[in-house]
Structures are given as C-alpha cells and as structure tokens.
Short mmCIF file of C-alpha atoms and ligand atoms in Angstrom, two decimals:
data_model
loop_
_atom_site.label_atom_id
_atom_site.label_comp_id
_atom_site.label_asym_id
_atom_site.label_seq_id
_atom_site.Cartn_x
_atom_site.Cartn_y
_atom_site.Cartn_z
CA MET A 1 163.74 73.82 119.28
CA ASP A 2 164.08 72.39 115.78
CA ASN A 3 161.02 70.37 114.81
CA LYS A 4 163.32 67.35 114.32
CA GLU A 5 164.04 67.30 118.06
CA LYS A 6 160.43 67.70 119.13
CA ILE A 7 158.14 64.83 119.89
CA TYR A 8 154.69 65.86 118.77
CA ASP A 9 151.54 64.38 120.20
CA VAL A 10 150.10 64.31 116.70
CA CYS A 11 151.50 64.89 113.22
CA ILE A 12 148.86 65.58 110.57
CA VAL A 13 149.70 64.98 106.91
CA GLY A 14 147.85 67.54 104.78
CA ALA A 15 146.65 71.03 105.74
CA GLY A 16 143.37 70.90 103.83
CA PHE A 17 139.97 71.44 105.44
CA SER A 18 140.06 68.19 107.38
CA GLY A 19 143.66 68.52 108.57
CA LEU A 20 143.18 72.14 109.65
CA VAL A 21 140.00 71.38 111.61
CA LEU A 22 141.71 68.46 113.31
CA ALA A 23 144.82 70.49 114.18
CA ILE A 24 142.69 73.24 115.75
CA LYS A 25 140.61 70.81 117.82
CA LEU A 26 143.69 68.97 119.09
CA ALA A 27 145.71 72.10 119.86
CA ARG A 28 142.77 73.61 121.73
CA ALA A 29 142.84 70.51 123.94
CA GLY A 30 146.48 71.26 124.75
CA LEU A 31 148.16 68.75 122.41
CA LEU A 32 151.41 69.51 120.60
CA VAL A 33 150.50 69.33 116.91
CA CYS A 34 152.47 69.54 113.68
CA LEU A 35 150.92 69.95 110.21
CA ALA A 36 152.94 68.90 107.16
CA GLU A 37 151.67 70.27 103.85
CA LEU A 38 153.04 69.93 100.32
CA ASN A 39 151.67 73.30 99.14
CA ARG A 40 153.20 76.64 100.09
CA VAL A 41 149.91 77.69 101.70
CA VAL A 42 147.38 75.94 103.91
CA GLY A 43 143.86 75.17 102.68
CA ARG A 44 144.62 75.83 99.00
CA ARG A 45 141.62 73.76 97.87
CA ILE A 46 139.19 75.62 100.13
CA LEU A 47 139.72 78.74 97.99
CA SER A 48 138.24 76.97 94.95
CA THR A 49 135.21 75.49 96.66
CA GLY A 50 131.69 76.54 95.74
CA ASN A 51 132.96 78.60 92.79
CA GLY A 52 135.09 80.65 95.17
CA ARG A 53 132.23 81.06 97.66
CA CYS A 54 132.74 77.86 99.73
CA ASN A 55 129.49 75.99 100.14
CA PHE A 56 130.61 74.44 103.42
CA THR A 57 127.49 72.60 104.56
CA ASN A 58 123.81 71.96 104.00
CA SER A 59 120.72 71.80 106.18
CA ARG A 60 119.66 68.56 104.47
CA MET A 61 121.96 65.97 105.93
CA GLY A 62 122.19 62.21 106.32
CA SER A 63 123.76 59.17 104.75
CA ALA A 64 121.47 59.45 101.71
CA TYR A 65 123.67 62.29 100.40
CA TYR A 66 126.83 60.20 100.48
CA TYR A 67 128.26 57.20 98.60
CA SER A 68 130.62 54.44 99.70
CA ASN A 69 131.13 50.72 99.25
CA HIS A 70 130.37 50.46 102.96
CA SER A 71 127.14 51.17 104.85
CA LEU A 72 127.09 54.83 105.88
CA ASP A 73 124.67 54.55 108.80
CA PHE A 74 127.42 55.89 111.06
CA ILE A 75 127.35 59.32 109.37
CA GLU A 76 125.98 61.81 111.87
CA ASP A 77 124.16 65.02 111.11
CA ASN A 78 126.54 67.59 112.55
CA HIS A 79 126.16 70.50 110.17
CA LEU A 80 125.14 72.73 113.11
CA ASP A 81 128.36 71.75 114.87
CA LEU A 82 130.34 72.82 111.79
CA ILE A 83 128.44 76.12 111.55
CA GLY A 84 129.20 76.71 115.26
CA PHE A 85 132.88 75.82 114.79
CA LEU A 86 133.27 78.33 111.96
CA ARG A 87 131.31 81.00 113.87
CA GLU A 88 133.80 80.70 116.73
CA LEU A 89 136.46 81.53 114.15
CA GLY A 90 134.49 84.62 113.09
CA VAL A 91 132.84 83.15 109.97
CA ILE A 92 129.20 84.23 109.83
CA GLU A 93 127.11 81.94 107.69
CA ARG A 94 124.53 82.74 105.01
CA GLU A 95 121.94 80.12 104.14
CA PHE A 96 120.35 79.89 100.72
CA ASP A 97 117.82 77.11 100.12
CA GLY A 98 119.60 74.88 102.64
CA TYR A 99 123.10 75.57 101.26
CA TYR A 100 125.51 77.36 103.62
CA TYR A 101 128.18 79.87 102.58
CA PRO A 102 130.14 82.50 104.48
CA ILE A 103 128.17 85.77 104.45
CA THR A 104 131.10 87.40 102.66
CA ASN A 105 130.51 84.98 99.76
CA GLN A 106 134.27 84.46 99.75
CA ALA A 107 135.90 81.07 100.30
CA LYS A 108 138.98 83.00 101.39
CA THR A 109 137.11 84.05 104.55
CA VAL A 110 136.92 80.40 105.61
CA ARG A 111 140.51 79.57 104.70
CA ASP A 112 141.86 82.68 106.41
CA ALA A 113 139.80 82.01 109.55
CA LEU A 114 141.30 78.52 109.83
CA GLU A 115 144.81 79.83 109.18
CA ASN A 116 144.42 82.62 111.74
CA GLU A 117 143.39 80.11 114.40
CA ILE A 118 146.28 77.78 113.50
CA ASN A 119 148.64 80.72 113.98
CA ALA A 120 146.95 81.88 117.18
CA LEU A 121 147.29 78.39 118.67
CA GLY A 122 150.99 78.30 117.72
CA ILE A 123 150.65 75.07 115.73
CA ASP A 124 153.82 74.15 113.84
CA VAL A 125 153.04 74.16 110.12
CA LEU A 126 155.66 72.79 107.75
CA LEU A 127 154.72 74.17 104.34
CA ASP A 128 156.30 73.01 101.10
CA ASN A 129 156.95 69.68 102.80
CA ARG A 130 155.76 66.70 100.78
CA VAL A 131 155.42 63.73 103.09
CA THR A 132 156.95 60.66 101.49
CA ASP A 133 156.70 58.01 104.20
CA ILE A 134 155.39 57.11 107.64
CA THR A 135 157.12 54.44 109.71
CA LYS A 136 156.17 53.09 113.09
CA GLY A 137 158.61 52.24 115.90
CA ASP A 138 158.17 53.37 119.50
CA LEU A 139 157.06 56.60 117.89
CA PHE A 140 155.91 57.39 114.38
CA THR A 141 158.46 58.93 112.05
CA VAL A 142 156.98 61.06 109.30
CA THR A 143 159.46 61.71 106.51
CA THR A 144 159.08 64.69 104.20
CA HIS A 145 161.39 65.55 101.32
CA ARG A 146 162.99 68.15 103.63
CA THR A 147 162.87 66.79 107.19
CA THR A 148 161.63 64.13 109.59
CA ILE A 149 158.95 64.56 112.25
CA ASN A 150 158.52 62.37 115.34
CA ALA A 151 155.04 61.95 116.74
CA LYS A 152 153.10 59.72 119.09
CA GLN A 153 150.17 59.55 116.68
CA VAL A 154 149.71 60.39 113.01
CA CYS A 155 146.64 61.34 111.02
CA VAL A 156 146.66 61.18 107.22
CA ALA A 157 144.43 63.98 105.86
CA SER A 158 146.00 64.10 102.40
CA GLY A 159 142.77 64.13 100.37
CA GLY A 160 142.01 62.36 97.09
CA LEU A 161 143.26 62.57 93.51
CA SER A 162 141.02 65.38 92.31
CA ALA A 163 142.23 68.75 90.99
CA ALA A 164 145.96 68.02 91.06
CA THR A 165 146.86 71.69 90.54
CA LEU A 166 145.39 72.48 93.97
CA GLY A 167 147.60 69.84 95.61
CA SER A 168 146.72 66.19 95.54
CA SER A 169 148.71 63.00 95.84
CA LYS A 170 148.42 59.25 96.08
CA PHE A 171 150.13 59.40 99.44
CA GLY A 172 147.16 58.34 101.59
CA TYR A 173 146.45 55.29 99.43
CA LYS A 174 150.15 54.38 99.42
CA MET A 175 150.22 54.45 103.22
CA ALA A 176 147.03 52.41 103.42
CA ASN A 177 148.67 49.77 101.23
CA LYS A 178 151.83 49.90 103.33
CA PHE A 179 149.84 49.21 106.50
CA LYS A 180 147.90 46.44 104.74
CA MET A 181 144.61 48.30 104.59
CA LYS A 182 142.33 47.94 101.59
CA VAL A 183 141.80 50.70 99.03
CA THR A 184 138.72 50.52 96.80
CA LYS A 185 138.65 51.47 93.12
CA LEU A 186 139.04 55.22 92.60
CA ALA A 187 137.06 57.29 90.10
CA PRO A 188 136.60 61.01 89.46
CA ALA A 189 133.28 62.33 90.79
CA LEU A 190 131.47 65.68 90.68
CA VAL A 191 132.89 66.18 87.21
CA GLY A 192 131.62 66.98 83.72
CA VAL A 193 131.47 64.27 81.07
CA CYS A 194 132.98 64.11 77.58
CA SER A 195 130.91 63.40 74.53
CA LYS A 196 131.29 63.61 70.76
CA ASP A 197 127.55 63.19 70.27
CA ILE A 198 126.35 64.98 67.16
CA CYS A 199 123.65 66.86 69.12
CA LEU A 200 126.35 68.99 70.77
CA LYS A 201 126.96 70.73 67.45
CA ASP A 202 123.55 72.37 67.92
CA LEU A 203 123.37 72.47 71.70
CA ALA A 204 126.84 73.81 72.63
CA GLY A 205 126.38 76.86 74.85
CA VAL A 206 122.85 75.94 75.94
CA ARG A 207 121.87 75.80 79.61
CA ALA A 208 118.57 74.07 80.18
CA LEU A 209 116.68 72.39 82.98
CA GLY A 210 116.32 68.64 82.75
CA LYS A 211 116.58 65.31 84.49
CA VAL A 212 119.68 63.31 83.59
CA THR A 213 119.59 59.53 83.94
CA TYR A 214 122.54 57.16 83.76
CA LYS A 215 121.51 53.56 84.34
CA GLU A 216 119.87 53.57 87.83
CA ALA A 217 121.08 57.06 88.80
CA SER A 218 119.24 60.26 87.98
CA CYS A 219 119.27 63.89 89.04
CA GLU A 220 117.42 67.09 88.06
CA GLY A 221 118.79 70.58 87.59
CA GLU A 222 120.45 72.88 85.09
CA ILE A 223 122.41 71.04 82.40
CA GLN A 224 125.20 72.84 80.55
CA PHE A 225 125.98 71.71 77.01
CA ASN A 226 129.47 72.37 75.67
CA LYS A 227 131.05 71.50 72.34
CA ASP A 228 132.93 68.56 73.85
CA GLY A 229 130.61 67.35 76.60
CA ILE A 230 128.03 68.22 79.21
CA SER A 231 128.20 69.41 82.79
CA GLY A 232 126.06 71.16 85.38
CA TYR A 233 124.63 70.00 88.70
CA PRO A 234 122.69 66.89 87.58
CA VAL A 235 125.59 65.60 85.47
CA MET A 236 128.09 66.22 88.28
CA CYS A 237 125.90 64.37 90.76
CA ILE A 238 125.72 61.17 88.70
CA SER A 239 129.25 61.39 87.26
CA ARG A 240 130.74 58.98 89.83
CA TYR A 241 128.81 56.11 88.20
CA ILE A 242 130.13 57.12 84.79
CA GLY A 243 133.65 57.32 86.28
CA PHE A 244 133.48 53.76 87.62
CA ASP A 245 131.92 52.42 84.40
CA GLU A 246 134.68 54.08 82.38
CA LEU A 247 137.23 52.19 84.50
CA ASP A 248 135.39 48.94 83.86
CA LYS A 249 134.91 49.77 80.16
CA ARG A 250 131.13 49.45 80.28
CA LEU A 251 129.93 52.94 79.50
CA SER A 252 126.35 53.51 78.39
CA ASP A 253 124.57 56.55 76.99
CA ILE A 254 122.84 59.03 79.25
CA SER A 255 119.21 59.96 78.79
CA VAL A 256 117.89 63.47 79.32
CA ASP A 257 114.28 64.31 80.16
CA PHE A 258 113.76 67.93 79.20
CA ILE A 259 110.12 67.94 80.38
CA TYR A 260 110.67 66.16 83.70
CA PHE A 261 107.79 68.04 85.32
CA MET A 262 105.27 66.07 83.18
CA SER A 263 104.86 62.33 82.59
CA ASP A 264 104.97 60.99 79.00
CA GLU A 265 101.19 60.81 79.09
CA GLU A 266 100.78 64.37 80.39
CA LEU A 267 103.14 65.73 77.74
CA ASN A 268 101.25 63.83 75.07
CA GLN A 269 98.00 65.44 76.24
CA GLU A 270 99.63 68.87 76.45
CA LEU A 271 100.85 68.57 72.84
CA HIS A 272 97.43 67.44 71.61
CA LYS A 273 95.86 70.42 73.37
CA ARG A 274 98.39 72.87 71.94
CA PHE A 275 98.04 71.41 68.43
CA LYS A 276 94.22 71.67 68.59
CA HIS A 277 94.23 75.32 69.68
CA ASN A 278 96.87 76.49 67.19
CA GLU A 279 96.21 74.56 64.00
CA ASN A 280 97.61 77.27 61.76
CA ALA A 281 100.78 77.84 63.74
CA THR A 282 104.18 76.28 63.04
CA ILE A 283 105.46 73.49 65.23
CA LEU A 284 108.19 75.71 66.71
CA ALA A 285 105.65 78.38 67.67
CA VAL A 286 103.36 75.82 69.28
CA LEU A 287 106.13 74.25 71.36
CA ASN A 288 107.45 77.62 72.55
CA GLY A 289 107.77 77.76 76.35
CA LEU A 290 108.14 74.03 76.96
CA SER A 291 111.94 74.11 77.10
CA ASN A 292 114.92 76.15 75.94
CA GLU A 293 114.44 77.32 72.32
CA LYS A 294 117.48 75.40 71.01
CA ILE A 295 116.36 72.22 72.79
CA ILE A 296 112.98 72.54 71.10
CA GLN A 297 114.60 73.02 67.68
CA THR A 298 116.84 69.98 68.23
CA VAL A 299 114.00 67.76 69.45
CA VAL A 300 111.87 68.80 66.47
CA SER A 301 114.65 67.91 64.04
CA TYR A 302 115.26 64.55 65.81
CA ALA A 303 111.52 63.87 65.37
CA ARG A 304 112.10 64.43 61.63
CA ILE A 305 109.86 67.49 61.46
CA TYR A 306 110.76 70.78 59.72
CA GLY A 307 110.48 73.79 62.04
CA ASP A 308 108.15 75.68 59.70
CA THR A 309 105.67 72.78 59.38
CA LEU A 310 102.12 73.78 60.34
CA VAL A 311 100.80 71.61 63.14
CA SER A 312 97.68 70.83 61.10
CA LYS A 313 99.98 68.69 58.91
CA LEU A 314 101.21 66.56 61.83
CA ASP A 315 99.65 63.38 63.21
CA ASP A 316 99.68 61.25 66.38
CA GLU A 317 102.90 59.53 65.40
CA ASP A 318 104.65 62.90 65.17
CA ILE A 319 103.37 63.73 68.65
CA ASP A 320 104.62 60.37 69.97
CA ASN A 321 108.04 61.08 68.45
CA LEU A 322 108.18 64.55 69.99
CA VAL A 323 107.25 63.14 73.41
CA TYR A 324 109.93 60.46 73.02
CA PHE A 325 112.74 62.87 72.16
CA PHE A 326 111.72 65.48 74.76
CA LYS A 327 111.65 62.88 77.50
CA HIS A 328 114.21 60.26 76.46
CA PHE A 329 116.89 62.23 74.64
CA SER A 330 119.91 59.94 74.44
CA ILE A 331 123.49 61.28 74.40
CA SER A 332 126.52 59.04 73.86
CA LEU A 333 129.44 59.39 76.28
CA ASP A 334 133.20 58.99 76.09
CA GLY A 335 133.78 59.10 79.86
CA THR A 336 134.35 61.79 82.47
CA LYS A 337 136.68 64.78 82.18
CA GLY A 338 139.01 62.99 84.60
CA PHE A 339 140.47 63.53 88.06
CA ASP A 340 142.01 66.90 87.24
CA SER A 341 138.60 68.40 86.48
CA SER A 342 136.79 66.62 89.28
CA GLN A 343 135.80 68.08 92.63
CA VAL A 344 136.03 64.87 94.58
CA THR A 345 137.41 61.33 94.38
CA ALA A 346 134.92 58.49 94.63
CA GLY A 347 136.28 55.44 96.43
CA GLY A 348 139.28 55.48 98.73
CA ILE A 349 140.52 53.73 101.83
CA ASP A 350 138.06 50.95 102.56
CA LEU A 351 135.99 51.73 105.64
CA ASP A 352 136.30 48.08 106.66
CA SER A 353 139.97 48.84 107.42
CA ILE A 354 139.00 51.66 109.80
CA ASP A 355 137.42 51.75 113.25
CA LEU A 356 134.48 54.01 112.40
CA ASP A 357 134.12 55.36 115.95
CA THR A 358 137.64 56.74 115.94
CA MET A 359 138.84 56.68 112.30
CA GLU A 360 141.91 54.75 113.48
CA SER A 361 143.43 52.10 111.25
CA LYS A 362 142.47 48.62 112.41
CA ASN A 363 145.98 47.47 111.45
CA CYS A 364 148.11 50.19 113.02
CA LYS A 365 147.39 51.69 116.42
CA GLY A 366 147.88 55.44 116.50
CA LEU A 367 147.47 55.88 112.72
CA TYR A 368 144.29 57.74 111.76
CA PHE A 369 142.70 58.76 108.44
CA THR A 370 140.27 61.60 107.80
CA GLY A 371 138.50 63.37 104.93
CA GLU A 372 138.41 62.64 101.24
CA VAL A 373 141.15 59.99 101.33
CA LEU A 374 138.52 57.63 102.79
CA ASP A 375 135.91 55.82 100.72
CA VAL A 376 133.16 58.43 101.21
CA ASP A 377 132.04 60.98 98.63
CA GLY A 378 129.10 63.32 98.83
CA ILE A 379 126.93 64.95 96.19
CA CYS A 380 127.22 68.68 95.39
CA GLY A 381 125.99 70.96 98.17
CA GLY A 382 128.57 71.21 100.94
CA TYR A 383 128.57 67.50 101.76
CA ASN A 384 132.25 66.87 101.12
CA LEU A 385 133.49 69.64 103.38
CA THR A 386 131.00 68.45 105.99
CA TRP A 387 132.46 64.95 105.73
CA ALA A 388 135.99 66.38 106.02
CA TYR A 389 134.81 68.15 109.20
CA SER A 390 132.86 65.22 110.70
CA SER A 391 135.64 62.69 110.18
CA ALA A 392 138.23 65.13 111.61
CA SER A 393 135.97 65.68 114.64
CA LYS A 394 135.83 61.92 115.22
CA VAL A 395 139.62 61.66 115.12
CA ALA A 396 139.98 64.64 117.47
CA GLU A 397 137.51 63.19 119.95
CA ALA A 398 139.24 59.79 119.91
CA ILE A 399 142.77 61.17 120.33
CA ILE A 400 141.77 63.62 123.07
CA LYS A 401 139.99 60.82 124.96
CA GLU A 402 143.00 58.54 124.62
CA VAL A 403 145.50 61.18 125.75
C1 FAD B 501 136.90 73.02 92.42
C2 FAD B 501 136.36 72.36 93.66
C3 FAD B 501 135.20 72.85 94.24
C4 FAD B 501 134.68 72.22 95.38
N1 FAD B 501 133.58 72.76 95.98
C5 FAD B 501 133.10 72.20 97.12
C6 FAD B 501 132.02 72.81 97.82
O1 FAD B 501 131.54 73.90 97.47
N2 FAD B 501 131.54 72.17 98.92
C7 FAD B 501 132.09 71.00 99.40
O2 FAD B 501 131.61 70.47 100.39
N3 FAD B 501 133.15 70.43 98.75
C8 FAD B 501 133.66 71.01 97.66
N4 FAD B 501 134.75 70.44 97.03
C9 FAD B 501 135.35 69.22 97.62
C10 FAD B 501 136.18 69.56 98.86
O3 FAD B 501 137.04 70.64 98.55
C11 FAD B 501 137.01 68.37 99.31
O4 FAD B 501 136.20 67.23 99.43
C12 FAD B 501 137.64 68.67 100.67
O5 FAD B 501 138.47 69.80 100.55
C13 FAD B 501 138.43 67.48 101.17
O6 FAD B 501 139.11 67.86 102.32
P1 FAD B 501 140.40 67.06 102.78
O7 FAD B 501 141.00 67.87 103.88
O8 FAD B 501 140.08 65.65 103.01
O9 FAD B 501 141.37 67.08 101.52
P2 FAD B 501 142.06 68.35 100.81
O10 FAD B 501 141.27 69.57 101.01
O11 FAD B 501 142.35 67.89 99.44
O12 FAD B 501 143.39 68.51 101.61
C14 FAD B 501 144.44 67.59 101.51
C15 FAD B 501 145.73 68.34 101.72
O13 FAD B 501 146.80 67.41 101.79
C16 FAD B 501 147.88 67.91 101.05
N5 FAD B 501 148.72 66.75 100.68
C17 FAD B 501 148.44 65.77 99.79
N6 FAD B 501 149.44 64.88 99.73
C18 FAD B 501 150.39 65.33 100.60
C19 FAD B 501 151.67 64.84 100.96
N7 FAD B 501 152.19 63.74 100.44
N8 FAD B 501 152.38 65.54 101.88
C20 FAD B 501 151.87 66.70 102.43
N9 FAD B 501 150.67 67.19 102.10
C21 FAD B 501 149.92 66.51 101.21
C22 FAD B 501 147.25 68.62 99.89
O14 FAD B 501 148.11 69.58 99.32
C23 FAD B 501 146.04 69.26 100.57
O15 FAD B 501 146.33 70.55 101.07
C24 FAD B 501 135.31 71.06 95.92
C25 FAD B 501 136.49 70.60 95.34
C26 FAD B 501 137.01 71.24 94.21
C27 FAD B 501 138.29 70.72 93.62
#
C-alpha cells in the first residue's frame, strides 16, 4: 500500500537520535510508525558526535548538567536505561571516567544499530522528505515536499539549528508557533568563541589547562587557542551564555585562570619561594612548570617583565602582577562561532507549553515534541543524546499507554 493511503498510528518528523529511539519503542509495542527525514540517511548527526566516537551518556546525571528557562527537576537519571537499550541493539559500551562510548569507538556503530532495528521492525522511513507542514483534522496530515502522510498522532523530533550541514531546520519552532506554543530565544551552545584579542597572536596553537570564567559561569579543562578565537571543553561549556549575550548585544570579556589549582595567595607564596631559591635564574626559568611555556611567556610580557630578567631584580609588585595575569587573564570576545559550528541549540520550545509527563503539546492533543527542539541543552559529556533518549522514552510511554 502506498504510504499516502495508510493511516499511521504515529508519524515522527526527523530520524535523528530521538526520532529513531521513539520509532523503535513504538514499533516494538505494535504501533504502525512512519519516520519522515529530510536527509538521505537516518541519524546523520549521530556520526559526528563525540568526534566520531559518540559519547552517548554519562554516569554523572541529574538536572545540574542541563540548562533551560524552566525548572528541570523532572529530568530523570536514566542513563542505565539508555545503555541497556543500546545493548539490546548489540552496542557494547565502554566507560571512561564516567563518559560512555561504544566499545568500537565508532559513532557509526550506534547509528547502524538503530538503522538495523528500524529495518528489522519494518518501520516506514521516508528519506529525502522535508516536512513542510502539519495540520490537524480528524487525523493529522503531515506534508512533505514529496508526499502527504496521515497519522493519528505526530511527534516532532526535528532537532535544533546547530550544524546545518548535518541536517537542521526551523521546522519544529515553526510548528510550535503555528500551534500557539511559546519558543524561547535561541542561541548556539557547545561552540567555540571568536576573538581578535592581541594575545592570540602569541597563543595561537597553544593547548593549556585553565579555568574559564564568563560572568557567573565558569568551567575548567583544556583550552585551545586559535588565531581567531578560543575553544576546548571549558569554553564550549560556557558558550551558551556568550551566545545569549551576543543576541542581546551585551558581551563581556572572558577571564582565564591558568593556575586554577592554587588561590591567588598560594600562587603569591609559591612565586616568593621560587624567587628566593633561584635568585640568579631568569624569570622564565623560575616559572617553568607552572603552565604551558607560551602561556608563561605571554603572562611575563603582560606583567611588563623581560624574559631574561634575573629574579633578583624583581620586587613584590612584579610578583603581584604575575599573579594577576596568571589568574585573571582577560580576553576580549566578538561572539560565538555561530549555529553552524555549534553542537547544540540553547533555548527552544518553551517547556511551559508542554505536558512534561508526556511531552505532548498543551495546545494540541496528539502532537508531541522530543529532543533538542525543546528548551533543554546539556553540557559536553553525552548529556544531549541522553536528553534526546529520555524525552523520546517519555513520548513512547505516553503514546503506548494511550493506545
Ligand atoms: C559535531 C557534534 C558533536 C556532538 N557530540 C555529541 C556527543 O558526543 N554527545 C552528545 O550527547 N551530544 C552530542 N551532540 C549533540 C547531539 O548530537 C544532539 O543534541 C542530538 O543529536 C539531538 O537529537 P535530536 O534527535 O533531537 O535531533 P537531531 O539529531 O538533530 O535529529 C533531527 C533530525 O530531524 C531532521 N529534520 C529537521 N528538520 C526536518 C524537516 N523539516 N523534515 C524532516 N526532517 C527534518 C534532521 O535532518 C535530523 O535528522 C553533538 C552535536 C554535534 C553537531
């Protein structure tokens, strides 16, 4: 039978992680499911996750790892459920410091496992079908640029605006507006930031540990300096705040603490000790080992000290300056690298418009939303795929119960 003549129990818009999980759960419960996907393959984005290794979940879970304009107390810790779900599909996990990957270290393993199950369950997948509209009569009609699909219920799993080349669209937000649901401001998150700060002339190419602070937000880890900006885990984790401030045109500088494992006072004492024991050494020799060599050279020049100065020639004020620049190194920003470079979209469909037990729209019975299209974004570490899974599981549970 042509899919136009079928009446599906559920049509899912978007065959990303969330849509695929949902389709599998519903089809296993005996429901007739159709997936409509704009790409020519399912799960295109999964292939790029975790640098091609797919960091799909984390042992540290809870609402503290997520952001939203809404309270996130409803977020449940179900990473073990996700691990179990993938195991059933043949994906054996490997855990490293709480971060979970497939043991193959290949994101393709996860994508292929989902696709194999979709095929085994005989789910109708309409690839290369960009959904353009959803209308509600007795049934839902889902219109793509090639066909129409009739379904009793619809779930929008069309993701956010990030990484357009992997398949992204404004569709979910458009539908939310159509059904009079609120959409919050959207900003790129988990993304590098742009800067023309003069320090990057010296620091481009450097990778160094540090704590990055932007207003109230801070995060520690390896920072990567490039000629046109900075990236790395701590920058990615706080980038959502920079994204929103860029929208509101109220960007500030970021501050980097290169010696985050010592307080200002402890570093001051450490420098006094080093200076006392090495009076005839140069400043660069005495500071060796505190941070990356290029960071040390830059901090010394910011403190207005020549690298070959003997420490016996320096005084307390020089030490205060060194402590200041090591621990409060300010870098001016021009904004984030934008949605195309981002891993996730911060903001989305307002959770106030959604029944959080079922993920059903409060304004349209039978219309559900799942995954990144909603106003929930996690930090780096497998949290976004876990959210895509958890929200899909909620939708599946609700629809199966209802049917
Ligand atoms: C480079 C990169 C690395 C990442 N690494 C990780 C990681 O290691 N761990 C982690 O947890 N998260 C990671 N993420 C984030 C994670 O991939 C997403 O949060 C997650 O995939 C969201 O799942 P989703 O199903 O909601 O949306 P998506 O995976 O984006 O799926 C949405 C699907 O809908 C389709 N679609 C959109 N509009 C339409 C339309 N109009 N009609 C039909 N189809 C449509 C899209 O083509 C897409 O296939 C990464 C993201 C990127 C870009």
